[in-house]
């Protein structure tokens, strides 16, 4: 199929399906993935180079906007250290369940590690609506979820950067190789830190005075692409660089003018990100549902249980009661963007096989559907217990 | 309907504008918030005054952020806005208890000695309606498009 027509079809169906799903009360990402599955089943295989390049840009811009718009470095500083215990606990259990599952199914060390990393992050946005509806956003578990989610992305990206660098050795790294991985990470962070603190702020002061059209917008995009490219030069994945680049310019006033933010968001969420999610959907092999039913079921159950148990134990350790710990654990279950970027990176690098890839995409879809429902049931049950206690 | 005759700036008016700096035209009596001002007080000020944006100052008087009508609307109606606006950051802001918790950090600033033309150019080019005016990090005023228009109009009238 012609590339132009293909892109047109994907963006159109992703938006239409996204709207239908959004109106049905679920996040649009489900519709965008479904659009990809439908296109993949009915029309074409995702073998277009143009399409995979656009999807790669989608992953880059998804994480760039996460750093650029959604995280503030000041927030990280002010986030309560207390949230670290539940955060580490839920990520540790989720990672462990993914890693062990991979080992049990003989997926090899690296693929198992990737499974663990793909199980680790959380997409808190999926359950915010439920928390609001039940007036739970400002509750103890609600605020803890929001604080935990601040650390969540950062730790997720850190894990991804380690695993991607490990993947270049195609085996468990030796002591020397671990040092090289650490040196590359530190080297990249030092260069980016210097640019972020000393160069980018001055750069935008100059860019602001340029006469060419859309100079600030163009330089925001240039920094996104530069950070992604430099990360690849250092043996990291492009998406990691994009996230760090976004984070570094999130504190520069000229780069955050609302008009520029709106254009970056339009480019990302209007075009590239829906293409990325649709591409993920197109890459799903539905046949594995028949052939690997047990594996898929275990991926879904363990990914959800890992978060639930880890979140529950972590919050119990800092003094939450049973119910609040349960609510926290359930709130940490949904996965969306970062997880899909992780498995997409793993697949592109030839580490994640079709089976694990498709199983994790289905896990993401199911987690988005069931997490708000289970959270709702848990919150409502507290009311029932409260009344019976009275 | 009334039709008025418009005219471009005369050369003498242009010369006058060229010597005008932001400090000459900005609003100097600015209502500001302290970082620890409760959200209810912040919303009360929006009800009392008609300004679009209010600066937030730290304890030592440095400009640390701004709160505008969009933020207040978002905080007030967070429960009613569509799910797509329920981002992590918006959720955290909706729980903010003081000015610091809901403000937009790192606002666009303009130096007090910037000339009128450069200020106007920046506003037009980047769709900025107003900016905090600073002198070495300290807030000294707010300049808006209206201030620029008023100055140009005043100068033209006397040109």
Tab-separated table of N, CA, C and O in Angstrom, chain A residues 22 25-28 69-72 75 124-126 128-129 132-133 137-138 142-143 145-147 149-150 207-212 214-216 250-254 257 259 261 263, chain B residues 68 70 77-95 97 100-101 103-110 114 118-119 121-129:
chain	number	residue	atom	x	y	z
A	22	UNK	N	-12.759	6.524	23.979
A	22	UNK	CA	-12.777	7.600	24.975
A	22	UNK	C	-14.212	7.846	25.440
A	22	UNK	O	-14.482	8.004	26.629
A	25	UNK	N	-15.599	5.531	27.856
A	25	UNK	CA	-15.098	5.645	29.226
A	25	UNK	C	-13.710	5.071	29.454
A	25	UNK	O	-13.284	4.903	30.593
A	26	UNK	N	-12.995	4.750	28.372
A	26	UNK	CA	-11.636	4.222	28.525
A	26	UNK	C	-10.646	5.154	27.827
A	26	UNK	O	-11.029	5.923	26.952
A	27	UNK	N	-9.358	5.061	28.167
A	27	UNK	CA	-8.380	5.952	27.527
A	27	UNK	C	-8.227	5.678	26.022
A	27	UNK	O	-8.315	4.526	25.584
A	28	UNK	N	-7.975	6.749	25.279
A	28	UNK	CA	-7.899	6.667	23.807
A	28	UNK	C	-6.822	5.710	23.329
A	28	UNK	O	-6.922	5.167	22.221
A	69	UNK	N	6.708	18.091	29.454
A	69	UNK	CA	5.474	18.679	29.952
A	69	UNK	C	5.023	18.139	31.304
A	69	UNK	O	4.330	18.824	32.047
A	70	UNK	N	5.358	16.894	31.598
A	70	UNK	CA	4.716	16.257	32.748
A	70	UNK	C	5.565	16.161	34.004
A	70	UNK	O	5.052	15.910	35.072
A	71	UNK	N	6.863	16.302	33.854
A	71	UNK	CA	7.709	16.172	35.046
A	71	UNK	C	8.446	17.477	35.261
A	71	UNK	O	8.948	18.073	34.316
A	72	UNK	N	8.469	17.930	36.502
A	72	UNK	CA	9.291	19.090	36.835
A	72	UNK	C	10.368	18.628	37.802
A	72	UNK	O	10.082	17.880	38.734
A	75	UNK	N	9.615	19.160	41.282
A	75	UNK	CA	8.656	18.207	41.842
A	75	UNK	C	9.394	17.013	42.446
A	75	UNK	O	9.050	16.530	43.510
A	124	UNK	N	-0.285	6.109	35.706
A	124	UNK	CA	-1.246	6.526	36.728
A	124	UNK	C	-2.473	7.225	36.118
A	124	UNK	O	-3.565	7.174	36.663
A	125	UNK	N	-2.260	7.871	34.946
A	125	UNK	CA	-3.347	8.623	34.302
A	125	UNK	C	-4.601	7.792	34.086
A	125	UNK	O	-5.718	8.313	34.105
A	126	UNK	N	-4.429	6.473	33.925
A	126	UNK	CA	-5.565	5.592	33.649
A	126	UNK	C	-6.566	5.577	34.806
A	126	UNK	O	-7.772	5.446	34.595
A	128	UNK	N	-6.797	8.019	37.285
A	128	UNK	CA	-7.087	9.327	37.906
A	128	UNK	C	-8.588	9.607	37.904
A	128	UNK	O	-9.161	10.061	38.888
A	129	UNK	N	-9.258	9.265	36.794
A	129	UNK	CA	-10.699	9.519	36.681
A	129	UNK	C	-11.464	8.761	37.780
A	129	UNK	O	-12.371	9.315	38.418
A	132	UNK	N	-10.966	10.445	41.060
A	132	UNK	CA	-11.755	11.674	41.152
A	132	UNK	C	-13.221	11.330	41.426
A	132	UNK	O	-13.855	11.891	42.319
A	133	UNK	N	-13.754	10.366	40.659
A	133	UNK	CA	-15.175	10.010	40.791
A	133	UNK	C	-15.524	9.594	42.214
A	133	UNK	O	-16.639	9.828	42.682
A	137	UNK	N	-8.796	11.118	45.130
A	137	UNK	CA	-7.524	11.644	44.635
A	137	UNK	C	-6.715	12.264	45.775
A	137	UNK	O	-5.504	12.135	45.833
A	138	UNK	N	-7.438	12.950	46.692
A	138	UNK	CA	-6.719	13.614	47.784
A	138	UNK	C	-6.568	12.716	49.005
A	138	UNK	O	-6.075	13.162	50.031
A	142	UNK	N	-4.309	7.956	47.370
A	142	UNK	CA	-4.369	8.741	46.122
A	142	UNK	C	-3.139	9.612	45.969
A	142	UNK	O	-2.478	9.610	44.922
A	143	UNK	N	-2.804	10.367	47.019
A	143	UNK	CA	-1.641	11.248	46.928
A	143	UNK	C	-0.350	10.430	46.837
A	143	UNK	O	0.592	10.816	46.159
A	145	UNK	N	-0.081	7.566	45.353
A	145	UNK	CA	0.009	7.107	43.955
A	145	UNK	C	0.644	8.182	43.081
A	145	UNK	O	1.509	7.899	42.260
A	146	UNK	N	0.198	9.427	43.261
A	146	UNK	CA	0.719	10.522	42.433
A	146	UNK	C	2.208	10.740	42.702
A	146	UNK	O	2.994	10.956	41.778
A	147	UNK	N	2.595	10.681	43.987
A	147	UNK	CA	4.007	10.878	44.315
A	147	UNK	C	4.840	9.717	43.780
A	147	UNK	O	5.912	9.907	43.213
A	149	UNK	N	4.210	7.878	41.290
A	149	UNK	CA	4.295	7.940	39.822
A	149	UNK	C	5.392	8.901	39.354
A	149	UNK	O	5.908	8.761	38.248
A	150	UNK	N	5.749	9.885	40.226
A	150	UNK	CA	6.824	10.815	39.858
A	150	UNK	C	8.142	10.036	39.734
A	150	UNK	O	8.907	10.201	38.789
A	207	UNK	N	17.668	32.227	20.419
A	207	UNK	CA	16.659	31.739	19.465
A	207	UNK	C	15.433	32.656	19.464
A	207	UNK	O	14.822	32.911	18.423
A	208	UNK	N	15.118	33.167	20.652
A	208	UNK	CA	13.947	34.039	20.785
A	208	UNK	C	14.048	35.270	19.898
A	208	UNK	O	13.050	35.822	19.449
A	209	UNK	N	15.312	35.666	19.622
A	209	UNK	CA	15.510	36.880	18.821
A	209	UNK	C	15.603	36.584	17.334
A	209	UNK	O	15.729	37.508	16.532
A	210	UNK	N	15.581	35.321	16.959
A	210	UNK	CA	15.708	34.984	15.532
A	210	UNK	C	14.505	35.485	14.735
A	210	UNK	O	13.406	35.600	15.270
A	211	UNK	N	14.750	35.749	13.464
A	211	UNK	CA	13.677	36.288	12.627
A	211	UNK	C	12.887	35.207	11.902
A	211	UNK	O	11.775	35.439	11.469
A	212	UNK	N	13.490	34.018	11.751
A	212	UNK	CA	12.790	32.980	11.007
A	212	UNK	C	11.549	32.525	11.775
A	212	UNK	O	11.497	32.633	13.007
A	214	UNK	N	8.763	30.352	13.655
A	214	UNK	CA	8.697	29.206	14.576
A	214	UNK	C	10.066	28.783	15.102
A	214	UNK	O	10.341	27.596	15.264
A	215	UNK	N	10.924	29.768	15.410
A	215	UNK	CA	12.280	29.408	15.826
A	215	UNK	C	12.298	28.629	17.148
A	215	UNK	O	13.007	27.627	17.270
A	216	UNK	N	11.505	29.056	18.118
A	216	UNK	CA	11.544	28.368	19.426
A	216	UNK	C	11.023	26.944	19.286
A	216	UNK	O	11.638	25.983	19.771
A	250	UNK	N	12.475	21.425	30.484
A	250	UNK	CA	11.172	21.687	31.118
A	250	UNK	C	11.230	22.864	32.081
A	250	UNK	O	10.200	23.376	32.503
A	251	UNK	N	12.443	23.298	32.454
A	251	UNK	CA	12.568	24.431	33.378
A	251	UNK	C	12.959	25.724	32.668
A	251	UNK	O	13.220	26.723	33.318
A	252	UNK	N	13.034	25.695	31.337
A	252	UNK	CA	13.436	26.909	30.612
A	252	UNK	C	12.173	27.656	30.156
A	252	UNK	O	11.417	27.144	29.324
A	253	UNK	N	11.936	28.837	30.714
A	253	UNK	CA	10.665	29.530	30.431
A	253	UNK	C	10.367	29.692	28.942
A	253	UNK	O	9.237	29.438	28.511
A	254	UNK	N	11.372	30.109	28.155
A	254	UNK	CA	11.090	30.362	26.735
A	254	UNK	C	10.711	29.082	25.992
A	254	UNK	O	9.926	29.113	25.042
A	257	UNK	N	6.778	28.259	26.640
A	257	UNK	CA	5.683	29.176	26.287
A	257	UNK	C	4.493	28.327	25.849
A	257	UNK	O	4.662	27.346	25.112
A	259	UNK	N	2.211	28.572	23.748
A	259	UNK	CA	2.039	28.407	22.305
A	259	UNK	C	2.977	27.333	21.753
A	259	UNK	O	2.582	26.521	20.909
A	261	UNK	N	4.378	24.868	23.628
A	261	UNK	CA	3.933	23.593	24.214
A	261	UNK	C	2.790	22.994	23.406
A	261	UNK	O	2.739	21.791	23.162
A	263	UNK	N	2.127	23.432	20.276
A	263	UNK	CA	2.586	22.920	18.969
A	263	UNK	C	3.309	21.579	19.128
A	263	UNK	O	3.124	20.667	18.324
B	68	UNK	N	-2.368	31.999	36.491
B	68	UNK	CA	-3.261	32.735	35.589
B	68	UNK	C	-4.666	32.138	35.619
B	68	UNK	O	-4.930	31.162	36.323
B	70	UNK	N	-6.261	30.427	33.491
B	70	UNK	CA	-6.356	29.043	33.019
B	70	UNK	C	-6.101	28.052	34.162
B	70	UNK	O	-6.795	27.036	34.281
B	77	UNK	N	-12.310	23.301	38.090
B	77	UNK	CA	-13.154	22.374	37.334
B	77	UNK	C	-12.462	21.050	37.020
B	77	UNK	O	-12.853	20.348	36.091
B	78	UNK	N	-11.434	20.704	37.783
B	78	UNK	CA	-10.664	19.495	37.456
B	78	UNK	C	-11.559	18.254	37.397
B	78	UNK	O	-11.375	17.378	36.559
B	79	UNK	N	-12.553	18.200	38.279
B	79	UNK	CA	-13.443	17.023	38.306
B	79	UNK	C	-14.332	16.936	37.077
B	79	UNK	O	-14.876	15.888	36.772
B	80	UNK	N	-14.497	18.064	36.384
B	80	UNK	CA	-15.455	18.095	35.271
B	80	UNK	C	-14.807	18.038	33.894
B	80	UNK	O	-15.488	17.834	32.909
B	81	UNK	N	-13.494	18.279	33.840
B	81	UNK	CA	-12.856	18.329	32.515
B	81	UNK	C	-12.748	16.914	31.951
B	81	UNK	O	-12.758	15.937	32.695
B	82	UNK	N	-12.662	16.782	30.600
B	82	UNK	CA	-12.562	15.447	30.010
B	82	UNK	C	-11.328	14.696	30.498
B	82	UNK	O	-10.331	15.301	30.890
B	83	UNK	N	-11.411	13.370	30.411
B	83	UNK	CA	-10.346	12.497	30.899
B	83	UNK	C	-8.980	12.828	30.305
B	83	UNK	O	-7.944	12.699	30.962
B	84	UNK	N	-8.986	13.302	29.043
B	84	UNK	CA	-7.708	13.569	28.387
B	84	UNK	C	-6.897	14.649	29.118
B	84	UNK	O	-5.692	14.736	28.940
B	85	UNK	N	-7.582	15.476	29.902
B	85	UNK	CA	-6.859	16.523	30.642
B	85	UNK	C	-6.439	16.058	32.037
B	85	UNK	O	-5.848	16.814	32.791
B	86	UNK	N	-6.759	14.803	32.369
B	86	UNK	CA	-6.378	14.274	33.683
B	86	UNK	C	-4.946	13.747	33.647
B	86	UNK	O	-4.696	12.576	33.857
B	87	UNK	N	-4.031	14.644	33.371
B	87	UNK	CA	-2.642	14.208	33.343
B	87	UNK	C	-2.120	14.150	34.779
B	87	UNK	O	-2.739	14.681	35.702
B	88	UNK	N	-0.993	13.518	34.903
B	88	UNK	CA	-0.370	13.386	36.214
B	88	UNK	C	-0.115	14.757	36.845
B	88	UNK	O	-0.446	15.011	38.002
B	89	UNK	N	0.435	15.664	36.019
B	89	UNK	CA	0.760	17.008	36.509
B	89	UNK	C	-0.502	17.773	36.919
B	89	UNK	O	-0.528	18.434	37.958
B	90	UNK	N	-1.565	17.657	36.095
B	90	UNK	CA	-2.816	18.351	36.407
B	90	UNK	C	-3.413	17.802	37.705
B	90	UNK	O	-3.973	18.556	38.513
B	91	UNK	N	-3.281	16.484	37.902
B	91	UNK	CA	-3.816	15.866	39.128
B	91	UNK	C	-3.070	16.394	40.353
B	91	UNK	O	-3.682	16.735	41.370
B	92	UNK	N	-1.742	16.497	40.228
B	92	UNK	CA	-0.950	17.018	41.357
B	92	UNK	C	-1.336	18.470	41.642
B	92	UNK	O	-1.526	18.873	42.776
B	93	UNK	N	-1.504	19.234	40.552
B	93	UNK	CA	-1.862	20.651	40.736
B	93	UNK	C	-3.241	20.786	41.394
B	93	UNK	O	-3.458	21.655	42.226
B	94	UNK	N	-4.169	19.902	41.029
B	94	UNK	CA	-5.525	19.998	41.582
B	94	UNK	C	-5.522	19.763	43.093
B	94	UNK	O	-6.451	20.151	43.785
B	95	UNK	N	-4.478	19.117	43.589
B	95	UNK	CA	-4.388	18.863	45.038
B	95	UNK	C	-3.577	19.942	45.754
B	95	UNK	O	-3.423	19.889	46.971
B	97	UNK	N	-2.304	22.959	47.776
B	97	UNK	CA	-2.972	23.632	48.900
B	97	UNK	C	-2.587	25.098	48.996
B	97	UNK	O	-3.242	25.870	49.691
B	100	UNK	N	2.133	27.993	45.719
B	100	UNK	CA	3.265	27.243	45.160
B	100	UNK	C	2.796	25.933	44.527
B	100	UNK	O	3.332	25.487	43.512
B	101	UNK	N	1.795	25.320	45.145
B	101	UNK	CA	1.303	24.027	44.662
B	101	UNK	C	0.572	24.091	43.335
B	101	UNK	O	0.476	23.090	42.626
B	103	UNK	N	0.957	26.965	41.065
B	103	UNK	CA	1.543	27.938	40.115
B	103	UNK	C	2.250	27.246	38.950
B	103	UNK	O	2.603	26.078	39.026
B	104	UNK	N	2.431	28.006	37.894
B	104	UNK	CA	3.242	27.557	36.765
B	104	UNK	C	4.656	28.070	37.049
B	104	UNK	O	4.880	29.291	37.057
B	105	UNK	N	5.614	27.176	37.313
B	105	UNK	CA	6.950	27.685	37.630
B	105	UNK	C	7.662	28.209	36.378
B	105	UNK	O	7.233	27.935	35.257
B	106	UNK	N	8.713	28.916	36.582
B	106	UNK	CA	9.565	29.434	35.506
B	106	UNK	C	8.784	30.234	34.456
B	106	UNK	O	8.725	29.844	33.296
B	107	UNK	N	8.191	31.345	34.868
B	107	UNK	CA	7.444	32.146	33.890
B	107	UNK	C	8.374	32.888	32.928
B	107	UNK	O	9.549	33.101	33.246
B	108	UNK	N	7.807	33.271	31.789
B	108	UNK	CA	8.585	34.080	30.843
B	108	UNK	C	8.758	35.470	31.451
B	108	UNK	O	7.799	36.069	31.938
B	109	UNK	N	9.992	35.958	31.435
B	109	UNK	CA	10.234	37.295	31.994
B	109	UNK	C	10.865	38.183	30.923
B	109	UNK	O	11.361	37.688	29.902
B	110	UNK	N	10.810	39.454	31.186
B	110	UNK	CA	11.426	40.408	30.276
B	110	UNK	C	12.165	41.429	31.141
B	110	UNK	O	11.683	41.791	32.223
B	114	UNK	N	14.399	46.481	28.460
B	114	UNK	CA	14.115	46.107	27.066
B	114	UNK	C	13.314	47.235	26.409
B	114	UNK	O	12.399	47.780	27.024
B	118	UNK	N	11.345	45.800	20.924
B	118	UNK	CA	11.739	44.408	21.168
B	118	UNK	C	10.685	43.669	21.983
B	118	UNK	O	10.415	42.485	21.752
B	119	UNK	N	10.103	44.386	22.946
B	119	UNK	CA	9.046	43.773	23.754
B	119	UNK	C	7.854	43.407	22.865
B	119	UNK	O	7.307	42.301	22.946
B	121	UNK	N	7.869	42.960	19.655
B	121	UNK	CA	8.275	41.915	18.706
B	121	UNK	C	8.166	40.532	19.360
B	121	UNK	O	7.642	39.583	18.780
B	122	UNK	N	8.635	40.445	20.604
B	122	UNK	CA	8.580	39.168	21.316
B	122	UNK	C	7.123	38.738	21.528
B	122	UNK	O	6.764	37.571	21.345
B	123	UNK	N	6.285	39.697	21.894
B	123	UNK	CA	4.875	39.363	22.148
B	123	UNK	C	4.178	38.873	20.894
B	123	UNK	O	3.404	37.920	20.920
B	124	UNK	N	4.469	39.527	19.779
B	124	UNK	CA	3.813	39.152	18.519
B	124	UNK	C	4.325	37.820	18.007
B	124	UNK	O	3.551	36.966	17.591
B	125	UNK	N	5.654	37.675	18.051
B	125	UNK	CA	6.279	36.497	17.450
B	125	UNK	C	5.910	35.221	18.201
B	125	UNK	O	5.667	34.186	17.605
B	126	UNK	N	5.835	35.307	19.519
B	126	UNK	CA	5.621	34.093	20.304
B	126	UNK	C	4.251	34.057	20.982
B	126	UNK	O	4.047	33.252	21.900
B	127	UNK	N	3.351	34.903	20.540
B	127	UNK	CA	1.971	34.910	21.069
B	127	UNK	C	1.958	35.020	22.599
B	127	UNK	O	1.282	34.267	23.297
B	128	UNK	N	2.770	35.947	23.110
B	128	UNK	CA	2.791	36.167	24.559
B	128	UNK	C	1.956	37.410	24.842
B	128	UNK	O	2.243	38.476	24.305
B	129	UNK	N	0.925	37.274	25.666
B	129	UNK	CA	0.051	38.414	25.934
B	129	UNK	C	0.587	39.321	27.035
B	129	UNK	O	0.307	40.508	27.054
